[in-house]
Coordinates of C-alpha atoms and ligand atoms in Angstrom, one line a residue:
X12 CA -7.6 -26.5 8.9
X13 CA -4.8 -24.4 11.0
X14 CA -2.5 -22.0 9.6
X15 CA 0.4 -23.9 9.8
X16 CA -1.0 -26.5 7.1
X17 CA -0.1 -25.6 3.8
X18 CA -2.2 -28.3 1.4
X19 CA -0.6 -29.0 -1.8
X20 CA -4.3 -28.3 -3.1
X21 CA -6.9 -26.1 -1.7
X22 CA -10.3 -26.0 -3.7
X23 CA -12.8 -22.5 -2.8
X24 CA -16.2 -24.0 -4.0
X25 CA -19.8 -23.0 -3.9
X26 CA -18.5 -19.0 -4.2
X27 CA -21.5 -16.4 -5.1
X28 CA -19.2 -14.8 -7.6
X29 CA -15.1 -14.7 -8.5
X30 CA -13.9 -11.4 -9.5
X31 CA -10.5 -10.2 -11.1
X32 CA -9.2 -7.4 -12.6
X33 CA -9.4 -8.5 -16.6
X34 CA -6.5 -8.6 -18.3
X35 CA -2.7 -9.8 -18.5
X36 CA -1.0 -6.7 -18.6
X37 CA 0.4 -3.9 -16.0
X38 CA -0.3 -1.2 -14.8
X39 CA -4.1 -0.8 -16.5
X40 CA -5.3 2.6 -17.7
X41 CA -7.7 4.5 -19.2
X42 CA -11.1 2.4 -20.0
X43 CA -9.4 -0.8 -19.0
X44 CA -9.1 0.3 -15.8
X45 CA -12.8 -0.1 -15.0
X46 CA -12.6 -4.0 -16.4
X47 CA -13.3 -6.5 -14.1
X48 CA -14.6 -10.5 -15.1
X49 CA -17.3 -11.8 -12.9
X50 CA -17.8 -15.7 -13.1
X51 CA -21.0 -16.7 -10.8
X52 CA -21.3 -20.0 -9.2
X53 CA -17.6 -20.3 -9.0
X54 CA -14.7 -22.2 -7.4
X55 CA -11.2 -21.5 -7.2
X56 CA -8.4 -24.1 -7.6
X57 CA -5.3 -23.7 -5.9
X58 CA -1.9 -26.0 -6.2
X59 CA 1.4 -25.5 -4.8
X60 CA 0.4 -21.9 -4.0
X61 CA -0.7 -20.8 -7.1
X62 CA -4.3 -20.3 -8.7
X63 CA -4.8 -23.5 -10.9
X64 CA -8.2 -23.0 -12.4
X65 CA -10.7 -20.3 -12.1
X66 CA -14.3 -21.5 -13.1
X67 CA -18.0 -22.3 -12.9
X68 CA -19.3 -24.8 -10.4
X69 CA -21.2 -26.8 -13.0
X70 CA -17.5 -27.1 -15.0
X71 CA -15.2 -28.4 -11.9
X72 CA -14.2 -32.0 -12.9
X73 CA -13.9 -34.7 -10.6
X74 CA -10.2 -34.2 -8.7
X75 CA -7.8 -37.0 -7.6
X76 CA -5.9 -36.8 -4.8
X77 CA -6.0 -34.9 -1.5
X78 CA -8.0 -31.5 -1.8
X79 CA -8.5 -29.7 1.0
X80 CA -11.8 -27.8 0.5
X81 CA -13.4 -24.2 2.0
X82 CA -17.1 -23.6 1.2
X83 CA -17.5 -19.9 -0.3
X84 CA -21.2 -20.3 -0.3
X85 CA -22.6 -16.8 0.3
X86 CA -19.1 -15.4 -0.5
X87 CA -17.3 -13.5 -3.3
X88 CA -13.3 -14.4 -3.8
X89 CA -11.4 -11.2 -4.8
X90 CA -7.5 -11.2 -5.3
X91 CA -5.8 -10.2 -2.5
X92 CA -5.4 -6.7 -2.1
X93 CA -1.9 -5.0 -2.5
X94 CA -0.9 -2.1 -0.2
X95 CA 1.5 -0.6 -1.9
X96 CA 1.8 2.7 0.5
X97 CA 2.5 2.3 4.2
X98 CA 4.5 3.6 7.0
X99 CA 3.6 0.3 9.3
X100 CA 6.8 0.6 11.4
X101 CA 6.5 2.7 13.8
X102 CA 6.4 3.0 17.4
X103 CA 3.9 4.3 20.3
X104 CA 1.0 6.5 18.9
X105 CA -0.4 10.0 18.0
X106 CA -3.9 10.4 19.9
X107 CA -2.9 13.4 21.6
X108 CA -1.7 14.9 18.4
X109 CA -5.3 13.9 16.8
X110 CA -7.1 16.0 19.5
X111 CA -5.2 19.2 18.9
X112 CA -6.3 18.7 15.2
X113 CA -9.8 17.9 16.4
X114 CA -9.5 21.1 18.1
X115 CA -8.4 23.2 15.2
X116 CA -4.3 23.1 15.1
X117 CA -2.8 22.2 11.7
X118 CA -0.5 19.0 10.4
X119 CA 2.2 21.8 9.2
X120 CA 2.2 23.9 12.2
X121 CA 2.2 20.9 14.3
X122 CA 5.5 19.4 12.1
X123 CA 6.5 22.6 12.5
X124 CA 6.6 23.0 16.2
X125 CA 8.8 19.3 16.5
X126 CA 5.6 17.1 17.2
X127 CA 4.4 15.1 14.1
X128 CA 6.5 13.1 12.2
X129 CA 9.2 14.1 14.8
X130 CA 7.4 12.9 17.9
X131 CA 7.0 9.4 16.2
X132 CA 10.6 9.6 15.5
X133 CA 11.2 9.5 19.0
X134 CA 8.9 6.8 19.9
X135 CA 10.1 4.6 17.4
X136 CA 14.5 4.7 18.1
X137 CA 13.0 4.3 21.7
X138 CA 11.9 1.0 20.3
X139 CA 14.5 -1.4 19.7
X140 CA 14.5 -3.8 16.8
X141 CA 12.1 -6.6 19.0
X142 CA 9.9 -3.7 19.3
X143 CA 9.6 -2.8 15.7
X144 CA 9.5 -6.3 14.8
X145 CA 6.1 -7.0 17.0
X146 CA 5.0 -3.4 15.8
X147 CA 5.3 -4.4 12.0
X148 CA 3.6 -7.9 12.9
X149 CA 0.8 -6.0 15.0
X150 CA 0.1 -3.9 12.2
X151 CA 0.6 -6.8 9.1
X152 CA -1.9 -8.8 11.0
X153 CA -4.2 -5.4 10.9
X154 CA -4.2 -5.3 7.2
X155 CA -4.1 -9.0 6.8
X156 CA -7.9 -9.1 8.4
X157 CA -8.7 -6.0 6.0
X158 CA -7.5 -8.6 3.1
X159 CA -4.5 -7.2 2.2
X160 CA -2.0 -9.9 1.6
X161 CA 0.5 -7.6 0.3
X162 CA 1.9 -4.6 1.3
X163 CA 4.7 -2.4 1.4
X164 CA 6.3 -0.6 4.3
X165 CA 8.6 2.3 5.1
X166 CA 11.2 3.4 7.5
X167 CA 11.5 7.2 7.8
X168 CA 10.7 6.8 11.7
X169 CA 14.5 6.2 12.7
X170 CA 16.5 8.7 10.9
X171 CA 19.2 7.3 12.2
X172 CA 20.9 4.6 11.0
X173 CA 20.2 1.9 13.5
X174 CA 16.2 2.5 13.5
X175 CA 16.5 2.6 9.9
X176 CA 18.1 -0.4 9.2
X177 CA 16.2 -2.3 12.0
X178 CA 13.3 -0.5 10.6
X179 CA 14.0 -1.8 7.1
X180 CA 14.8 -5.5 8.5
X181 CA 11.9 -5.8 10.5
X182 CA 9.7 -5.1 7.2
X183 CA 11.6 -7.4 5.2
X184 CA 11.4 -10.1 8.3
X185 CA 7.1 -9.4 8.5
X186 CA 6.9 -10.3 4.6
X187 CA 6.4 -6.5 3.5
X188 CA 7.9 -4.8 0.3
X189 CA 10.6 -2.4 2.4
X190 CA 11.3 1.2 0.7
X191 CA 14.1 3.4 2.9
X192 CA 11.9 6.9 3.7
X193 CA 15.3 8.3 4.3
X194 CA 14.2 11.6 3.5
X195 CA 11.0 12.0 5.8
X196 CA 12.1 14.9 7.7
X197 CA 15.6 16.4 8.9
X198 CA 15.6 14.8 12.6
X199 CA 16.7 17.4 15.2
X200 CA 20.5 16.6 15.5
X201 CA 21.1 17.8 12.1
X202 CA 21.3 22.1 11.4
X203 CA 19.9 21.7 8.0
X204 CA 18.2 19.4 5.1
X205 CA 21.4 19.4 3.7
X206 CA 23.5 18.4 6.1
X207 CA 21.2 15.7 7.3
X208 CA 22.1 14.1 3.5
X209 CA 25.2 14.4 3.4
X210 CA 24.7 11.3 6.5
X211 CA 22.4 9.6 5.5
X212 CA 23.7 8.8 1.6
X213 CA 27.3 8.3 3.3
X214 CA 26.3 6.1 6.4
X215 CA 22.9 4.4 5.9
X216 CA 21.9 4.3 1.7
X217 CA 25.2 1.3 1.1
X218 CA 23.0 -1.0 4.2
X219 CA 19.5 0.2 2.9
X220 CA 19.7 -0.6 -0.4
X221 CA 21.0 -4.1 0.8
X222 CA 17.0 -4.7 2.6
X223 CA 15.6 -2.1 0.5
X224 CA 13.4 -2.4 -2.8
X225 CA 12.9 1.5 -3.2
X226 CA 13.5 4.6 -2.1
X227 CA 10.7 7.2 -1.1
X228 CA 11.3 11.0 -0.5
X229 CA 9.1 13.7 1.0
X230 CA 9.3 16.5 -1.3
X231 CA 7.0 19.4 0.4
X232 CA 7.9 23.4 2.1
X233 CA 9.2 22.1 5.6
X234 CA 10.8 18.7 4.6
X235 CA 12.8 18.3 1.6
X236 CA 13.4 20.7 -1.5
X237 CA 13.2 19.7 -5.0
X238 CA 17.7 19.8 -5.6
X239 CA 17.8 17.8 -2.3
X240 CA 14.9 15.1 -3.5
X241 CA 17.1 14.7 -6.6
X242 CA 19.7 14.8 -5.1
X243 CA 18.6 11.6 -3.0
X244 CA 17.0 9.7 -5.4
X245 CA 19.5 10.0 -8.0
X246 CA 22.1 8.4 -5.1
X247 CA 19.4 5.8 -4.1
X248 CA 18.7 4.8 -8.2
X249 CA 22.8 4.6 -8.6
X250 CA 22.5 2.1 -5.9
X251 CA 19.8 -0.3 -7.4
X252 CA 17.0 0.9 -5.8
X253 CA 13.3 1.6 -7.2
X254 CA 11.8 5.4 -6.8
X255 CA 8.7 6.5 -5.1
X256 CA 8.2 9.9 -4.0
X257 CA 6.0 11.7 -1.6
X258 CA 4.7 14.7 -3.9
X259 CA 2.2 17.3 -4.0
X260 CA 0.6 16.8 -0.5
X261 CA 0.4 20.7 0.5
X262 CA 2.0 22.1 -2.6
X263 CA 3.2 21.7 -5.9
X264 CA 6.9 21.6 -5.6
X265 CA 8.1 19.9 -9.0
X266 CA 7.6 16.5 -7.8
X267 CA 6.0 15.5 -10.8
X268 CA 8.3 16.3 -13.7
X269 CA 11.3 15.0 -11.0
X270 CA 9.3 11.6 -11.1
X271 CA 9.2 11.6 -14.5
X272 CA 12.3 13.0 -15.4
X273 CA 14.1 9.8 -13.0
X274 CA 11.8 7.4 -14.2
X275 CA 10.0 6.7 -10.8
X276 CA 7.4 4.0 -10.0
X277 CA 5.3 6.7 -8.0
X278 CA 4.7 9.7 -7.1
X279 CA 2.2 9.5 -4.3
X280 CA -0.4 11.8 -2.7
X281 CA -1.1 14.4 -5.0
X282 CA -3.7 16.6 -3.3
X283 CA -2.4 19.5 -4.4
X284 CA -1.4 18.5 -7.9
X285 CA -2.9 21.0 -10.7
X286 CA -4.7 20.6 -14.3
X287 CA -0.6 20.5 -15.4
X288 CA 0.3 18.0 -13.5
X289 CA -2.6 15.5 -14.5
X290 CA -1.4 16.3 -18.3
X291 CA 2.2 15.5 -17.6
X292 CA 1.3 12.4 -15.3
X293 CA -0.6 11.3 -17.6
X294 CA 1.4 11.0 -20.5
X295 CA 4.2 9.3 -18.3
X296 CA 4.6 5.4 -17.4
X297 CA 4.8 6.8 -13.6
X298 CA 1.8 5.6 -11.3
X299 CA -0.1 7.9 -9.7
X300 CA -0.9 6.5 -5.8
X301 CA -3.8 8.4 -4.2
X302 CA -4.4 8.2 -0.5
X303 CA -8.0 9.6 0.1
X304 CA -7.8 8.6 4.2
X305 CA -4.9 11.0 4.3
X306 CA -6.7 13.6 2.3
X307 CA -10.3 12.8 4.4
X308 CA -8.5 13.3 8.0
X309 CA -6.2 16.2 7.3
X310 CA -9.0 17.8 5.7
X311 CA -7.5 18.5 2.5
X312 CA -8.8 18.5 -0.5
X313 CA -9.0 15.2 -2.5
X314 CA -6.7 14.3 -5.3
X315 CA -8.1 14.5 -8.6
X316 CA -8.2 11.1 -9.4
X317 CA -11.1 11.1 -11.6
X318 CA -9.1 13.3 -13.9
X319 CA -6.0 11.6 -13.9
X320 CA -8.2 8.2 -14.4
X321 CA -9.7 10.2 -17.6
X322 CA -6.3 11.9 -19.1
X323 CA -5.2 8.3 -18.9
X324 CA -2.7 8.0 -15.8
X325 CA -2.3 4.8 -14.4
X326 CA -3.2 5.4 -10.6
X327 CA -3.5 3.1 -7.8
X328 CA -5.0 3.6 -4.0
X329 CA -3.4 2.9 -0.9
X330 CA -4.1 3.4 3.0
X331 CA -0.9 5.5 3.3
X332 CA -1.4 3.8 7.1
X333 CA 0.8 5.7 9.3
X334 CA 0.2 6.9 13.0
X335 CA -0.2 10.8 11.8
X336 CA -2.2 11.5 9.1
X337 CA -4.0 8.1 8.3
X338 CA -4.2 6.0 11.0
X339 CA -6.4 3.1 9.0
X340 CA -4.9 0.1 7.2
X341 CA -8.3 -0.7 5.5
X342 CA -7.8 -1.0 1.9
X343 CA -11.9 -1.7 1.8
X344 CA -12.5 1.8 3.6
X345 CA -10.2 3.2 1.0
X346 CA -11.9 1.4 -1.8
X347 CA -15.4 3.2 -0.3
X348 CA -13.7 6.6 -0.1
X349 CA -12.3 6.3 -4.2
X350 CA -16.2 5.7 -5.2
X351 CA -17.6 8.1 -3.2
X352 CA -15.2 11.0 -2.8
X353 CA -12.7 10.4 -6.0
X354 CA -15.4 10.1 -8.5
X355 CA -13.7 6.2 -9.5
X356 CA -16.2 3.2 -10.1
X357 CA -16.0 -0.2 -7.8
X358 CA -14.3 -1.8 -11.0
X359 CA -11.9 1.2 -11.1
X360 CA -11.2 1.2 -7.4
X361 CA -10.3 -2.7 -7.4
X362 CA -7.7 -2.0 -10.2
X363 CA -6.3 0.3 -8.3
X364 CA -6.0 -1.6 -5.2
X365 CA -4.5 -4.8 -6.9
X366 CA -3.1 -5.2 -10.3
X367 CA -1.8 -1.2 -10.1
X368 CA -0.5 -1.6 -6.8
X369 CA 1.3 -4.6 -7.3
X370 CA 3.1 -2.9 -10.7
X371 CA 3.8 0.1 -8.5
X372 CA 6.1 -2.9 -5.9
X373 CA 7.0 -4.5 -9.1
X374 CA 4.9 -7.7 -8.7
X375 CA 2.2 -7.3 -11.5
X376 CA 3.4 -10.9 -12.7
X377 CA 2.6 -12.7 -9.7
X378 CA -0.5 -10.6 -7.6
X379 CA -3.0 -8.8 -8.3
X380 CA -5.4 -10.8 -10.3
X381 CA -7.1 -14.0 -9.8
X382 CA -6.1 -16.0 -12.7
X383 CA -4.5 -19.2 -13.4
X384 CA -0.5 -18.8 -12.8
X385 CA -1.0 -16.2 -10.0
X386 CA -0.2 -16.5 -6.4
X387 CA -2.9 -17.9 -4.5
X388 CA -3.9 -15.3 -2.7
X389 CA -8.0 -14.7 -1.8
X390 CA -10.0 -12.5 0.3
X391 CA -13.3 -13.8 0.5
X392 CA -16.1 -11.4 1.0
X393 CA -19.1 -11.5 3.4
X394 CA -21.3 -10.3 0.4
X395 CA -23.3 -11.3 -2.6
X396 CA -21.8 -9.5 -4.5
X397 CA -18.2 -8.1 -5.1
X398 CA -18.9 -4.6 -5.2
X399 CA -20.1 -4.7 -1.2
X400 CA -15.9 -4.4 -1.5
X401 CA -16.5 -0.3 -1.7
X402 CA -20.4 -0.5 -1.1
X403 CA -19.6 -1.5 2.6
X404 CA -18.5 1.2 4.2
X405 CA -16.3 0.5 7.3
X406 CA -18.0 -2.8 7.8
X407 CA -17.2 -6.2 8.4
X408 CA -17.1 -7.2 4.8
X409 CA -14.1 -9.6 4.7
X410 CA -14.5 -12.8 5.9
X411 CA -11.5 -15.2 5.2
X412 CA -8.1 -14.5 3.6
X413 CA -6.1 -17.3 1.3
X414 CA -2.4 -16.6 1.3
X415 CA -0.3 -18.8 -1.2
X416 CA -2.9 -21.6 -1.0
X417 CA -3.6 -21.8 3.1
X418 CA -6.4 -20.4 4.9
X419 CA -4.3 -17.2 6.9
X420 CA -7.7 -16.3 8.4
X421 CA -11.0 -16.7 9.0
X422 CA -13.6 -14.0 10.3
Ligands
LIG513 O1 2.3 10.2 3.8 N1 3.6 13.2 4.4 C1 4.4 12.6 4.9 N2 4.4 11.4 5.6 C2 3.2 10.7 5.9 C3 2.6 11.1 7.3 C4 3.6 10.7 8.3 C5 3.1 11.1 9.7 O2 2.3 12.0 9.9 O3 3.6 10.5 10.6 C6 2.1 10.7 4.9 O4 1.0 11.3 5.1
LIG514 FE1 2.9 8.4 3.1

């Protein structure tokens, strides 16, 4: 079967094991979390792009009609995974940048000194909207052979309006979740944070939130304060949009109790987030999104996820893929790092990195789980059983992804 075939029906037989996340509701805390429902000797059912039946071999009926079939034998069907932290548009690349960290400079005194975020800044309004387009596809295709079949992107490369708008459209154009990153850093033409506001809620929000699905903010000492983050989200709420926020990376700068307080989705990062925080989170409907790569190559320490998962927080994992401080769009690898660096189990990691993320994009009704009703979307996994997900560490461990009932790839 090719690609571009889209059967009506597509039948998974003869899997080792399908796995979901157990469960109806969104997000999933606390012990539920670590739920998952394991049926061996399974097959999947898909029709019209949804997940028909879920079940044992030795119960599939007979089926009449055309069923297009892909033998799982060997193989365990997961959900797809949902990416629900990115910075996938972006242009040219950060190696040089990764040596002089290699070599002992820091991320902040690198920002600091114009190259980071800035340099990519650069790169990427050099682009051009073709440009960002084929980056966002290179990068979606990236992901797509890690199994993620959803993800979400965002602009904060631009800083201008032009790159942020063709930043945003080229997201929406590759199928990803776009969230305007309008406050990522103060670009070079402005004096001030403030200043650099005043533009971009006048001239670019009324078009962003037009493409846009949410708004994302770094709050942190060098970007943006905690009036100014408020300031911005508040604007970007009035105009329909959804609220993330970058918080707690270096330092604690109220990002928290401003999530809260605004009734974001997310406040994501959290290395820095203190015994507090994890009480306050906790007790909130706001999803904590950890992003151990960005912790692992900075060098920082890891966000206490194990504490938030046991206070009760909802949290989810993401790759935080970006070309600074996690270049890596492997949810699986991020899955690995929550079980041995977070302290999370493989159940608890697979929460995380479906039915959480999709509630943190607003999708919990139709990704995340494989169950009847759901879109059909698979990754099949070179592995006996599910948990080689995590157990697998950087290896080849997914071997076909399912996207709304067609075969996308195929190791
Ligand atoms: O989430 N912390 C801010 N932004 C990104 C990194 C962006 C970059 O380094 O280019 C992050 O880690
Ligand atoms: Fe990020």
């Amino acid at each position: 079967m090719t690609s571009s075939e889209a059967p009506s029906r597509l039948l998974v037989r003869d899997l080792a094991q399908a796995v979901t996340p157990a469960g109806r509701e969104a997000p999933v805390r606390g012990a539920d979390l670590g739920q998952v429902e394991v049926v061996e000797d399974a097959y999947v059912l898909c029709e019209q792009g949804r997940i028909a039946e879920v079940g044992r071999m030795a119960d599939l009926g007979a089926l009449d009609g055309d069923v297009e079939e892909l033998h799982g034998r060997g193989l365990c069907a997961l959900p797809g995974l949902v990416d629900c932290h990115t910075h996938a548009c972006f242009a040219g690349d950060r190696a040089a940048e990764f040596e002089l960290r290699a070599r002992g400079a820091s991320y902040e005194e690198l920002h600091a000194a114009g190259g980071g975020i800035l340099s990519t800044v650069e790169a990427t309004r050099a682009a051009g909207e073709d440009g960002l387009r084929n980056a966002v596809a290179r990068h979606r295709e990236w992901m797509l052979r890690s199994g993620t079949t959803t993800f979400e992107a965002k602009s904060g490369y631009g800083l201008d309006r032009e790159t942020e708008l063709a930043s945003l459209r080229a997201i929406k154009a590759e199928g990803g979740s776009p969230t305007w990153l309008g406050a990522h850093a103060v670009p070079p033409e402005y004096e001030n944070a403030d200043a650099y506001l005043d533009f971009a809620l006048a001239e670019v929000l009324p078009e962003a939130a037009k493409i846009a699905e949410a708004a994302d903010v770094f709050l942190e000492r060098g970007a943006f304060d905690l009036d100014q983050a408020r300031r911005y989200l508040e604007a970007s709420c009035d105009a329909g949009l959804a609220l993330r926020l970058h918080g707690d990376q270096f330092s604690e700068q109220g990002a928290i109790p401003l999530a809260v307080d605004l009734g974001a989705r997310s406040v994501d990062h959290l290395e820095a987030t203190g015994d507090d925080g994890v009480r306050t989170l906790a007790a909130s409907d706001v999803v904590g999104v950890v992003l151990p790569v960005a912790a692992l190559v900075l060098g920082r320490p890891m966000p206490p996820a194990r504490a938030l998962a046991d206070a009760g927080a909802a949290i989810a994992l993401a790759t935080d893929f970006n070309p600074g401080s996690a270049f890596c769009e492997s949810l699986p690898i991020v899955t690995s790092l929550a079980c041995t660096q977070l302290g999370l189990s493989p159940g608890e990691a697979l929460g995380a990195v479906t039915v959480n993320a999709a509630h943190v994009l607003g999708r919990a009704d139709r990704v995340g789980r494989l169950a009847p009703g759901y879109d059909a979307d698979l990754v099949l996994l070179d592995a006996p059983d599910w948990r080689h997900l995590a157990y697998h560490f950087g290896g080849e461990v997914v071997s076909a992804v399912v996207r709304s009932g067609r075969l996308e790839w195929r190791r």
